[in-house]
Short mmCIF file of N, CA and C in Angstrom, two decimals:
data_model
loop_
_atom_site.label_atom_id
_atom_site.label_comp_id
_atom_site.label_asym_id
_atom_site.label_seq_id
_atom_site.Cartn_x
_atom_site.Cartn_y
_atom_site.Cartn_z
N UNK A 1 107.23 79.09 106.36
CA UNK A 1 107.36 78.69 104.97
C UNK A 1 107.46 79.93 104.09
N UNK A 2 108.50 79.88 102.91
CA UNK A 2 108.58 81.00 102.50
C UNK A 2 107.37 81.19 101.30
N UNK A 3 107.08 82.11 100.70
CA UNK A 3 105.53 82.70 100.16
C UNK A 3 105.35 81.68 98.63
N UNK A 4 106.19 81.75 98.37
CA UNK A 4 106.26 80.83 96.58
C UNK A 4 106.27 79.45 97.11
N UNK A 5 106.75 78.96 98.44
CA UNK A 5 106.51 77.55 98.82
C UNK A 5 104.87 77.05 99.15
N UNK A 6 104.59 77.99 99.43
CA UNK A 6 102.67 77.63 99.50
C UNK A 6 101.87 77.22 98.17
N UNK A 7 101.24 76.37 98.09
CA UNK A 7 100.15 76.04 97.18
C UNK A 7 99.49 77.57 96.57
N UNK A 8 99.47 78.43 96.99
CA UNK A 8 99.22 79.78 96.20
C UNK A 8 100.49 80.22 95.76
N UNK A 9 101.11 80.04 96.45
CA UNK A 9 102.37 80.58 95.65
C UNK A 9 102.94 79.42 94.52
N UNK A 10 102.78 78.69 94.61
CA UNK A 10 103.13 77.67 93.06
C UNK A 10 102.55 77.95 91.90
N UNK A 11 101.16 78.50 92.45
CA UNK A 11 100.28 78.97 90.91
C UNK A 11 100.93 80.36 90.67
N UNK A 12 101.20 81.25 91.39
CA UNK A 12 101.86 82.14 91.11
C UNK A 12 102.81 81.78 90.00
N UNK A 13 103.82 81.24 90.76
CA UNK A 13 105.05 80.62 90.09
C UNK A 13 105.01 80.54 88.87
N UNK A 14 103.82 79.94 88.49
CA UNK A 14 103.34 79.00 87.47
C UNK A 14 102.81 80.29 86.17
N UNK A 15 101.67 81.37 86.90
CA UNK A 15 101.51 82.21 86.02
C UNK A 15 102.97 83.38 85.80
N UNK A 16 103.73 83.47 86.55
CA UNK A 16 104.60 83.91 86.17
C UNK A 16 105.63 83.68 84.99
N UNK A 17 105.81 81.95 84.89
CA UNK A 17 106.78 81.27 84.48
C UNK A 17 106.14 81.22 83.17
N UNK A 18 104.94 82.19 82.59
CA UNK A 18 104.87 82.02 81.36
C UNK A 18 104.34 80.98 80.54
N UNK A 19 103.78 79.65 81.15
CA UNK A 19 103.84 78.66 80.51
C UNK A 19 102.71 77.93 79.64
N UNK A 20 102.73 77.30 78.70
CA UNK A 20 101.52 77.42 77.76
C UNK A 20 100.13 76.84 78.54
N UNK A 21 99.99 76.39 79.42
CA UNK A 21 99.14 75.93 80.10
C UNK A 21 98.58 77.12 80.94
N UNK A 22 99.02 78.40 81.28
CA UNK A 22 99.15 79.49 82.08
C UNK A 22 97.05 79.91 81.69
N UNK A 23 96.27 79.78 81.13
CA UNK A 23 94.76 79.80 81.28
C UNK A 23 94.39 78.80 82.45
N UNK A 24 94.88 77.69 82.34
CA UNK A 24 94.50 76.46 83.17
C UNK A 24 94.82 76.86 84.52
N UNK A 25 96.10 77.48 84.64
CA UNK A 25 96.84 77.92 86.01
C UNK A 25 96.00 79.25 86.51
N UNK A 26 95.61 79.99 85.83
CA UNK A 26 94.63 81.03 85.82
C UNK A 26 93.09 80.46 86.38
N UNK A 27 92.79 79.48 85.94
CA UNK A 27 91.64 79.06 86.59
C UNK A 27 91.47 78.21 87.83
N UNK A 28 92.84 77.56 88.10
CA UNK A 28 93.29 76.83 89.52
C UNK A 28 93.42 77.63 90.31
N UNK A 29 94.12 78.99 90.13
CA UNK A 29 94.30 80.09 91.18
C UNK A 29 93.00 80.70 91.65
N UNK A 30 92.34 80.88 90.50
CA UNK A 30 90.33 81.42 90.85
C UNK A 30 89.72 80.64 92.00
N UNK A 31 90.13 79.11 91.54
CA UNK A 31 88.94 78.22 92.22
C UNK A 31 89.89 78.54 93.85
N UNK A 32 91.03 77.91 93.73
CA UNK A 32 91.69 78.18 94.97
C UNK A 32 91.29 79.38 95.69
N UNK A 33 91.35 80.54 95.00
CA UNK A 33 91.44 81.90 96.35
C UNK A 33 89.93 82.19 96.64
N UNK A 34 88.91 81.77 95.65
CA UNK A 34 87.33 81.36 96.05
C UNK A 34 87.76 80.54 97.42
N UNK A 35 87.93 78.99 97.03
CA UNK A 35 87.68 78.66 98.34
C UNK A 35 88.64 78.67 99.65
N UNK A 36 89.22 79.64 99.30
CA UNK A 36 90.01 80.13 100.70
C UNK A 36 88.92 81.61 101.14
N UNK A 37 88.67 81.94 100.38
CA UNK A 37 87.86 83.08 101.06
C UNK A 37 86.48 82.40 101.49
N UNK A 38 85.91 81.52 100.84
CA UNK A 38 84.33 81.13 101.77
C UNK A 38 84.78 80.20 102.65
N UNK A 39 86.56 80.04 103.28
CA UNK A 39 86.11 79.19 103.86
C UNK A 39 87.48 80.32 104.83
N UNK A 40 87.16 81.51 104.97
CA UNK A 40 87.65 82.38 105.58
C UNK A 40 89.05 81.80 106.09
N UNK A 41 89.99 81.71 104.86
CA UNK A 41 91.63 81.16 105.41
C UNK A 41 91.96 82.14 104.95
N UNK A 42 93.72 81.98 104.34
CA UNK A 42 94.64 83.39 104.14
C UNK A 42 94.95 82.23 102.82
N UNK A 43 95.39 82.46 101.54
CA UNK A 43 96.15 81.66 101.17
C UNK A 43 97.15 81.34 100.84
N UNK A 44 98.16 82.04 101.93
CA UNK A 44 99.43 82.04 102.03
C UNK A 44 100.11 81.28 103.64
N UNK A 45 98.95 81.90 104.48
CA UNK A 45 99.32 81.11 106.12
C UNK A 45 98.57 80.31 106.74
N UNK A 46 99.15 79.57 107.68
CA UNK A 46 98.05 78.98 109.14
C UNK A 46 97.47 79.95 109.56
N UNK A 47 97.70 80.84 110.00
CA UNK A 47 97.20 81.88 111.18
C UNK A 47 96.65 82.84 110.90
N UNK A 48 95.61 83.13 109.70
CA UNK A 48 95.92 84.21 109.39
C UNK A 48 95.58 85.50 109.93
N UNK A 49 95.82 86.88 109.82
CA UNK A 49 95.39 88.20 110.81
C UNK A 49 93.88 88.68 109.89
N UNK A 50 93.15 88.63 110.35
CA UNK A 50 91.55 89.37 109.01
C UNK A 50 91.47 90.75 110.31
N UNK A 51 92.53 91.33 111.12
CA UNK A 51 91.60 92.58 111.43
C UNK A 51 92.52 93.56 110.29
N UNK A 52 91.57 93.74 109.00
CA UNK A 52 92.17 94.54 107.95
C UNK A 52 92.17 96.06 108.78
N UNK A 53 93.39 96.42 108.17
CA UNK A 53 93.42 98.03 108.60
C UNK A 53 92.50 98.61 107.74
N UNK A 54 92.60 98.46 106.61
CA UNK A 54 91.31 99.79 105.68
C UNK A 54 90.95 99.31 104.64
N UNK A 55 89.83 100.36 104.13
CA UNK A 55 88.90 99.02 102.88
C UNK A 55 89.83 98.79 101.95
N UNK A 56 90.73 99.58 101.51
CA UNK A 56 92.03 99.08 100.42
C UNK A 56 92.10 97.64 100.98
N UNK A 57 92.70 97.12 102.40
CA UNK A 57 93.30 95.92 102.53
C UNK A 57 92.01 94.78 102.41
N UNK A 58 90.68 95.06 102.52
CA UNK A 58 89.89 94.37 102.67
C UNK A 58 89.89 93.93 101.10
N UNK A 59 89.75 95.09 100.03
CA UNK A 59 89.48 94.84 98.92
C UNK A 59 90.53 93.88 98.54
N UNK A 60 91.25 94.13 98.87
CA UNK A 60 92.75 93.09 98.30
C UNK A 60 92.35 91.89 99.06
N UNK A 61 91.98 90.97 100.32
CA UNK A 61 91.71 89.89 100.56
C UNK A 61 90.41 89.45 99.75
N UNK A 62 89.89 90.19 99.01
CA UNK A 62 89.12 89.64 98.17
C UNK A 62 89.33 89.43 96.99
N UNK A 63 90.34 90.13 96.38
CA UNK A 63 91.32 90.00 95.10
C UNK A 63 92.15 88.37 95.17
N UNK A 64 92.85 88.66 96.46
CA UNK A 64 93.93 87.71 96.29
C UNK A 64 93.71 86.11 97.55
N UNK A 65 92.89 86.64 98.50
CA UNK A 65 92.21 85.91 99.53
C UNK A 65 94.15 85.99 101.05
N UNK A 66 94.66 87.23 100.68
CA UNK A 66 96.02 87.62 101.16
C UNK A 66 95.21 87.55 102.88
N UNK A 67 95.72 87.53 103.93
CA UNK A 67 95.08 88.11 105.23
C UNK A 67 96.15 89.83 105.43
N UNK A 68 95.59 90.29 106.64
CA UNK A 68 96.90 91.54 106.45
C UNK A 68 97.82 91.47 106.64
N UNK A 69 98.64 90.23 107.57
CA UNK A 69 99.85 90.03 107.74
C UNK A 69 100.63 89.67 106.42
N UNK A 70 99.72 88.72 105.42
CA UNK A 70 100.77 88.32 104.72
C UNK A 70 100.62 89.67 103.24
N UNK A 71 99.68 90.10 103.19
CA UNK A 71 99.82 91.76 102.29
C UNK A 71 100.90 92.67 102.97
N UNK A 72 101.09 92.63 104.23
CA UNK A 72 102.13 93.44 104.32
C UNK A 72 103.57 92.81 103.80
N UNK A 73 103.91 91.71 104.00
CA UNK A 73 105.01 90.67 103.79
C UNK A 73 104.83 90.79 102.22
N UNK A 74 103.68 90.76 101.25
CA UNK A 74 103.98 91.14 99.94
C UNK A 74 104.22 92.29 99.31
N UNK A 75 103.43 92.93 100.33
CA UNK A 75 103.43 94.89 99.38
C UNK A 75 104.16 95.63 100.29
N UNK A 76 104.69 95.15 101.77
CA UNK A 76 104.92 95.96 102.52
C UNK A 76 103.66 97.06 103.69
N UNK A 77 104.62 97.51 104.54
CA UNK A 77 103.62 97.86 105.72
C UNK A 77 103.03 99.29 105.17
N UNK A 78 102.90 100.01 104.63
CA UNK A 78 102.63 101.14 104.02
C UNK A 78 101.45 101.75 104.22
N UNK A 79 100.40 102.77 104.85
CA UNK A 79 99.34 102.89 105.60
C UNK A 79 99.03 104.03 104.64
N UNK A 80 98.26 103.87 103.49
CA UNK A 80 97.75 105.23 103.09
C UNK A 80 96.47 106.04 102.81
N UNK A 81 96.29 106.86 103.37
CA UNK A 81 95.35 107.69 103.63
C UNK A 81 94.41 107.54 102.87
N UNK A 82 93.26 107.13 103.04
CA UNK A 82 91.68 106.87 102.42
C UNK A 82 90.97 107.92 101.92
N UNK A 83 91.35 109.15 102.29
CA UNK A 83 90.57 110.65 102.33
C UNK A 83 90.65 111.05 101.03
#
């Protein structure tokens, strides 16, 4: 399924598209990526990958509740140095 076809990706859509309701869509996306993270999913896939490469990617599945497969598919594979 492509990434804007997922139930996270509609709210995306949605805060993107500007629309006067866009607080409301802001708070559907909160509750959503909350309970994809306590209930340890991705909220973009079935399957998702959680062996994060580095605390950057960890911090971001807690931002966005992304797993690492599908952060790479958004930001790309890009590995940068922690030091």
């Amino acid at each position: 399924a492509k990434i804007m076809d997922t139930p996270m990706g509609k709210i995306v859509k949605s805060l993107m598209d500007d629309q006067p309701n866009a607080v409301n869509t802001f708070v559907e996306f909160n509750m959503f990526k909350k309970e994809m993270i306590s209930e340890s999913k991705c909220a973009f896939c079935q399957y998702p990958n959680f062996k994060f490469r580095d605390p950057t990617s960890i911090k971001e599945y807690e931002i966005s509740a992304l797993c690492q497969d599908c952060q790479d598919d958004m930001f790309g594979k890009e590995v940068k140095d922690e030091n």
